[in-house]
Structure formats: structure tokens, C-alpha cells
Short mmCIF file of C-alpha atoms in Angstrom, two decimals:
data_model
loop_
_atom_site.label_atom_id
_atom_site.label_comp_id
_atom_site.label_asym_id
_atom_site.label_seq_id
_atom_site.Cartn_x
_atom_site.Cartn_y
_atom_site.Cartn_z
CA MET A 1 -34.57 70.96 -21.60
CA ALA A 2 -34.14 73.01 -24.75
CA ALA A 3 -32.10 70.24 -26.33
CA PHE A 4 -35.06 67.87 -26.20
CA VAL A 5 -38.26 69.80 -25.67
CA ASN A 6 -37.84 72.64 -28.18
CA PRO A 7 -37.20 70.35 -31.18
CA ILE A 8 -40.27 68.30 -30.23
CA LEU A 9 -42.40 71.43 -29.89
CA ASP A 10 -41.09 72.81 -33.18
CA ARG A 11 -42.37 69.71 -35.01
CA LEU A 12 -45.95 70.17 -33.82
CA PRO A 13 -48.36 70.98 -36.64
CA ASP A 14 -49.89 74.42 -37.16
CA ASN A 15 -47.16 76.21 -35.21
CA GLY A 16 -48.17 74.32 -32.07
CA GLY A 17 -44.74 74.90 -30.58
CA LEU A 18 -45.21 78.65 -30.80
CA ALA A 19 -47.61 78.82 -27.86
CA ALA A 20 -45.34 76.63 -25.74
CA ARG A 21 -42.25 78.68 -26.56
CA SER A 22 -44.08 81.94 -25.96
CA ASP A 23 -45.49 80.75 -22.62
CA GLY A 24 -42.09 79.37 -21.65
CA ALA A 25 -40.44 82.68 -22.50
CA ARG A 26 -42.85 84.54 -20.22
CA LEU A 27 -42.60 82.05 -17.33
CA LEU A 28 -38.85 81.54 -17.43
CA GLY A 29 -38.31 85.27 -17.85
CA LYS A 30 -39.86 85.67 -14.40
CA VAL A 31 -38.22 82.68 -12.68
CA MET A 32 -34.69 82.50 -14.05
CA PRO A 33 -33.33 85.76 -12.56
CA PHE A 34 -33.68 84.21 -9.10
CA TRP A 35 -31.73 81.14 -10.24
CA TYR A 36 -29.03 83.35 -11.79
CA ILE A 37 -28.62 85.54 -8.71
CA GLY A 38 -28.76 82.58 -6.32
CA SER A 39 -26.10 80.56 -8.14
CA VAL A 40 -23.71 83.51 -8.37
CA VAL A 41 -24.20 84.45 -4.71
CA LEU A 42 -23.65 80.86 -3.57
CA GLY A 43 -20.57 80.59 -5.77
CA ALA A 44 -19.19 83.83 -4.34
CA VAL A 45 -19.83 82.67 -0.77
CA TRP A 46 -18.16 79.35 -1.54
CA ALA A 47 -15.17 81.17 -3.07
CA VAL A 48 -14.78 83.29 0.07
CA LEU A 49 -15.07 80.23 2.34
CA THR A 50 -12.43 78.31 0.38
CA TRP A 51 -10.07 81.25 -0.12
CA GLY A 52 -6.51 79.95 0.27
CA ASP A 53 -7.51 76.26 0.04
CA ALA A 54 -6.26 73.97 -2.70
CA GLY A 55 -9.54 74.09 -4.68
CA ALA A 56 -10.15 77.82 -4.31
CA GLY A 57 -8.95 78.61 -7.82
CA LEU A 58 -11.43 76.16 -9.31
CA VAL A 59 -14.27 77.58 -7.23
CA ILE A 60 -13.36 81.14 -8.25
CA THR A 61 -13.17 80.11 -11.90
CA ALA A 62 -16.53 78.35 -11.58
CA THR A 63 -18.06 81.46 -10.03
CA ALA A 64 -16.66 83.59 -12.86
CA LEU A 65 -18.27 81.18 -15.34
CA LEU A 66 -21.58 81.51 -13.46
CA VAL A 67 -21.29 85.29 -13.78
CA LEU A 68 -20.69 84.79 -17.52
CA SER A 69 -23.77 82.55 -17.65
CA VAL A 70 -25.78 85.45 -16.19
CA LEU A 71 -24.35 88.07 -18.54
CA MET A 72 -24.94 85.94 -21.66
CA PRO A 73 -28.72 85.80 -21.30
CA VAL A 74 -29.00 89.46 -20.37
CA ALA A 75 -26.96 90.55 -23.36
CA LEU A 76 -27.87 87.89 -25.92
CA LEU A 77 -30.91 85.81 -24.98
CA VAL A 78 -33.27 88.23 -23.24
CA PRO A 79 -33.74 90.44 -26.32
CA ILE A 80 -34.82 87.39 -28.33
CA ASN A 81 -36.85 86.03 -25.43
CA SER A 82 -38.69 89.33 -24.98
CA ARG A 83 -39.68 89.35 -28.64
CA VAL A 84 -40.85 85.70 -28.47
CA ALA A 85 -42.87 86.33 -25.30
CA GLN A 86 -45.05 88.79 -27.23
CA TRP A 87 -45.77 86.52 -30.19
CA THR A 88 -49.27 85.16 -30.63
CA HIS A 89 -50.77 83.11 -33.42
CA GLY A 90 -51.96 86.37 -34.95
CA SER A 91 -48.67 88.26 -34.72
CA VAL A 92 -46.06 85.58 -35.26
CA PRO A 93 -43.65 86.15 -38.14
CA ALA A 94 -43.65 83.50 -40.84
CA ASP A 95 -39.99 82.68 -40.14
CA TRP A 96 -40.41 82.34 -36.37
CA LYS A 97 -38.55 79.03 -36.22
CA GLN A 98 -35.55 80.52 -38.02
CA GLN A 99 -35.61 83.54 -35.69
CA LEU A 100 -35.34 81.16 -32.73
CA GLY A 101 -32.26 79.42 -34.16
CA PRO A 102 -29.78 81.91 -32.65
CA TRP A 103 -31.51 81.62 -29.26
CA ASP A 104 -31.19 77.83 -29.33
CA ARG A 105 -27.51 77.95 -30.31
CA LEU A 106 -26.64 80.57 -27.69
CA HIS A 107 -28.57 78.62 -25.09
CA PHE A 108 -26.51 75.49 -25.81
CA VAL A 109 -23.32 77.50 -25.32
CA ARG A 110 -24.67 78.91 -22.06
CA VAL A 111 -25.61 75.45 -20.80
CA GLY A 112 -22.06 74.32 -21.62
CA VAL A 113 -20.69 77.20 -19.55
CA ILE A 114 -22.95 76.26 -16.62
CA VAL A 115 -22.06 72.56 -16.81
CA THR A 116 -18.37 73.47 -16.88
CA ALA A 117 -18.87 75.70 -13.82
CA PHE A 118 -20.60 72.93 -11.88
CA VAL A 119 -17.92 70.40 -12.84
CA LEU A 120 -15.28 72.82 -11.54
CA LEU A 121 -17.25 73.23 -8.31
CA VAL A 122 -17.35 69.46 -7.84
CA ILE A 123 -13.63 69.14 -8.54
CA GLY A 124 -12.88 72.14 -6.32
CA LYS A 125 -14.76 70.56 -3.44
CA GLY A 126 -12.19 67.79 -3.14
#
């Protein structure tokens, strides 16, 4: 999503992407914790169920990556996201797009971690 939508929003005139990013920060800040917790719990259950099987190591590694994907936002993305969620057209800093650059880069890394985890889960299933 961020790979395609955020660059489109950032090109909108008159800081049009600001409202979308700010709204998205508020909405996803409420929804994503359930996704994080759910994916880690399911990974942990899967790891327990496959303990001792041939693919158990991959499932455990995938679950560890999912835990990392939860810790990354809490430590790195949430502070930026919390700041963005409070921005309005009246309070936005002039360099708001540059301030979001680290969030975008860290998000791409996090998505890579999640994709790797899901690939390992698929391979571990076999």
C-alpha cells in the first residue's frame, strides 16, 4: 500500500496528501495492533503444533520475524506515526514530506520482514 498510495498522495497539490496520511495514521494506529498480535499468536500456535516436524524450524523463524515486525513499528514507526496523526493543515511543518521519508523507508524494511516470514510459513507448511 505505502509503496503505491503514499507517493501518489504526496504528489497531490496543496499538501493534499497530508490529510490522507494523517487520517491513515489515526485509523491504522487503531487497527494494526490487532493484526500484529493476531499474526504473532497464530505463528506461535503453528510453531507449537509443528514442533519436531521437518518444517518447524522455518515456522519458528517466521514467527520470530513476525515478532520483529511488531517490535519495529513500536520502536521506530509509532513515534513518527503519532506525530503525523496530530498534523493538520494549520500545524503541519513545512518539511512534512521529508519528515515522512524515514517512516516510508522503515516501512519498506518491515514489509520485507513480513513477506519473508510468510514465505517461510509457506515453505514450512510442506
